[in-house]
Amino acid sequence: ETTWTVLIQEPAMAKLEIMMAARSDKVLAAKLPDMFNSIEQNRRLRMWELAQEIGIEDRDAIEAMVGLHMAAMRGLAMELLVTGDRAQVERSFGLLKSYKAALISGLMAKAQASRASA
């Protein structure tokens, strides 16, 4: 929720526009990967720390989830930017949240089962 709320604000929307502009601007494209990779690495690390706090043990799944959900949220933010259809975008975001909740529940159950059998 927090990430989504921030992502649809003007500064984050400007970041999306810069990312898109980098596709055709070689100078800009050369500068962006290091900065964006650092931000995403910090995001994945923080989410892994939070996942461990609730007992999840599958780091690969958490990192894949973070990557997928950030990409999906960026896509939804771009959809909002282009269409202005907040209701449709919010419905899609709700579905994304339910997928994430199901994944987290499954990972927690897997971790609990692993601990119970140890």
PDB file of N, CA and C in Angstrom, residues 9 11-12 26 44-46 57-58 61 67 69 77-78 87 98 100 106-107 111-113:
ATOM      1  N   GLN A   9       2.364   9.255  -6.936  1.00  0.00           N
ATOM      2  CA  GLN A   9       2.537  10.693  -6.686  1.00  0.00           C
ATOM      3  C   GLN A   9       3.407  11.288  -7.797  1.00  0.00           C
ATOM      4  N   PRO A  11       6.324  12.989  -8.007  1.00  0.00           N
ATOM      5  CA  PRO A  11       7.761  12.704  -8.135  1.00  0.00           C
ATOM      6  C   PRO A  11       8.042  11.307  -8.688  1.00  0.00           C
ATOM      7  N   ALA A  12       7.276  10.317  -8.235  1.00  0.00           N
ATOM      8  CA  ALA A  12       7.487   8.957  -8.731  1.00  0.00           C
ATOM      9  C   ALA A  12       7.032   8.829 -10.180  1.00  0.00           C
ATOM     10  N   LYS A  26      20.839   7.965 -24.975  1.00  0.00           N
ATOM     11  CA  LYS A  26      21.956   7.112 -24.554  1.00  0.00           C
ATOM     12  C   LYS A  26      22.703   7.656 -23.342  1.00  0.00           C
ATOM     13  N   ARG A  44      14.797  -4.879  -2.161  1.00  0.00           N
ATOM     14  CA  ARG A  44      14.774  -6.337  -1.999  1.00  0.00           C
ATOM     15  C   ARG A  44      15.353  -6.752  -0.645  1.00  0.00           C
ATOM     16  N   LEU A  45      16.427  -6.099  -0.236  1.00  0.00           N
ATOM     17  CA  LEU A  45      17.041  -6.424   1.055  1.00  0.00           C
ATOM     18  C   LEU A  45      16.082  -6.130   2.203  1.00  0.00           C
ATOM     19  N   ARG A  46      15.432  -4.985   2.174  1.00  0.00           N
ATOM     20  CA  ARG A  46      14.496  -4.626   3.247  1.00  0.00           C
ATOM     21  C   ARG A  46      13.309  -5.585   3.291  1.00  0.00           C
ATOM     22  N   GLU A  57      11.401 -18.231   4.842  1.00  0.00           N
ATOM     23  CA  GLU A  57      12.783 -18.686   4.628  1.00  0.00           C
ATOM     24  C   GLU A  57      13.214 -18.700   3.162  1.00  0.00           C
ATOM     25  N   ASP A  58      12.321 -18.440   2.243  1.00  0.00           N
ATOM     26  CA  ASP A  58      12.600 -18.555   0.808  1.00  0.00           C
ATOM     27  C   ASP A  58      12.965 -17.191   0.221  1.00  0.00           C
ATOM     28  N   ALA A  61      12.097 -16.525  -3.555  1.00  0.00           N
ATOM     29  CA  ALA A  61      10.690 -16.195  -3.795  1.00  0.00           C
ATOM     30  C   ALA A  61      10.398 -14.748  -3.409  1.00  0.00           C
ATOM     31  N   GLY A  67      10.479  -7.985  -7.296  1.00  0.00           N
ATOM     32  CA  GLY A  67      10.694  -7.570  -8.685  1.00  0.00           C
ATOM     33  C   GLY A  67       9.403  -7.555  -9.489  1.00  0.00           C
ATOM     34  N   HIS A  69       6.248  -7.428  -8.387  1.00  0.00           N
ATOM     35  CA  HIS A  69       5.271  -6.461  -7.908  1.00  0.00           C
ATOM     36  C   HIS A  69       5.681  -5.023  -8.205  1.00  0.00           C
ATOM     37  N   ALA A  77       0.942   2.237 -12.705  1.00  0.00           N
ATOM     38  CA  ALA A  77       1.118   3.695 -12.601  1.00  0.00           C
ATOM     39  C   ALA A  77       1.160   4.323 -13.991  1.00  0.00           C
ATOM     40  N   MET A  78       1.831   3.653 -14.927  1.00  0.00           N
ATOM     41  CA  MET A  78       1.864   4.165 -16.292  1.00  0.00           C
ATOM     42  C   MET A  78       0.467   4.124 -16.907  1.00  0.00           C
ATOM     43  N   ALA A  87     -10.242   4.129 -11.164  1.00  0.00           N
ATOM     44  CA  ALA A  87     -11.055   3.013 -10.675  1.00  0.00           C
ATOM     45  C   ALA A  87     -10.547   1.678 -11.233  1.00  0.00           C
ATOM     46  N   SER A  98      -3.959  -9.155  -3.700  1.00  0.00           N
ATOM     47  CA  SER A  98      -4.450 -10.476  -3.285  1.00  0.00           C
ATOM     48  C   SER A  98      -3.478 -11.575  -3.715  1.00  0.00           C
ATOM     49  N   LYS A 100      -0.257 -11.198  -3.927  1.00  0.00           N
ATOM     50  CA  LYS A 100       0.870 -11.083  -2.997  1.00  0.00           C
ATOM     51  C   LYS A 100       0.520 -11.704  -1.648  1.00  0.00           C
ATOM     52  N   GLY A 106       1.354 -18.659   1.558  1.00  0.00           N
ATOM     53  CA  GLY A 106       1.958 -19.929   1.167  1.00  0.00           C
ATOM     54  C   GLY A 106       3.394 -20.067   1.651  1.00  0.00           C
ATOM     55  N   LEU A 107       4.163 -18.998   1.561  1.00  0.00           N
ATOM     56  CA  LEU A 107       5.555 -19.041   2.026  1.00  0.00           C
ATOM     57  C   LEU A 107       5.631 -19.207   3.539  1.00  0.00           C
ATOM     58  N   ALA A 111       7.270 -22.414   5.492  1.00  0.00           N
ATOM     59  CA  ALA A 111       8.286 -22.239   6.530  1.00  0.00           C
ATOM     60  C   ALA A 111       7.853 -22.915   7.833  1.00  0.00           C
ATOM     61  N   GLN A 112       6.577 -22.777   8.187  1.00  0.00           N
ATOM     62  CA  GLN A 112       6.075 -23.427   9.413  1.00  0.00           C
ATOM     63  C   GLN A 112       6.154 -24.934   9.301  1.00  0.00           C
ATOM     64  N   ALA A 113       5.812 -25.481   8.153  1.00  0.00           N
ATOM     65  CA  ALA A 113       5.883 -26.929   7.938  1.00  0.00           C
ATOM     66  C   ALA A 113       7.325 -27.409   8.008  1.00  0.00           C
TER      67      ALA A 113
END
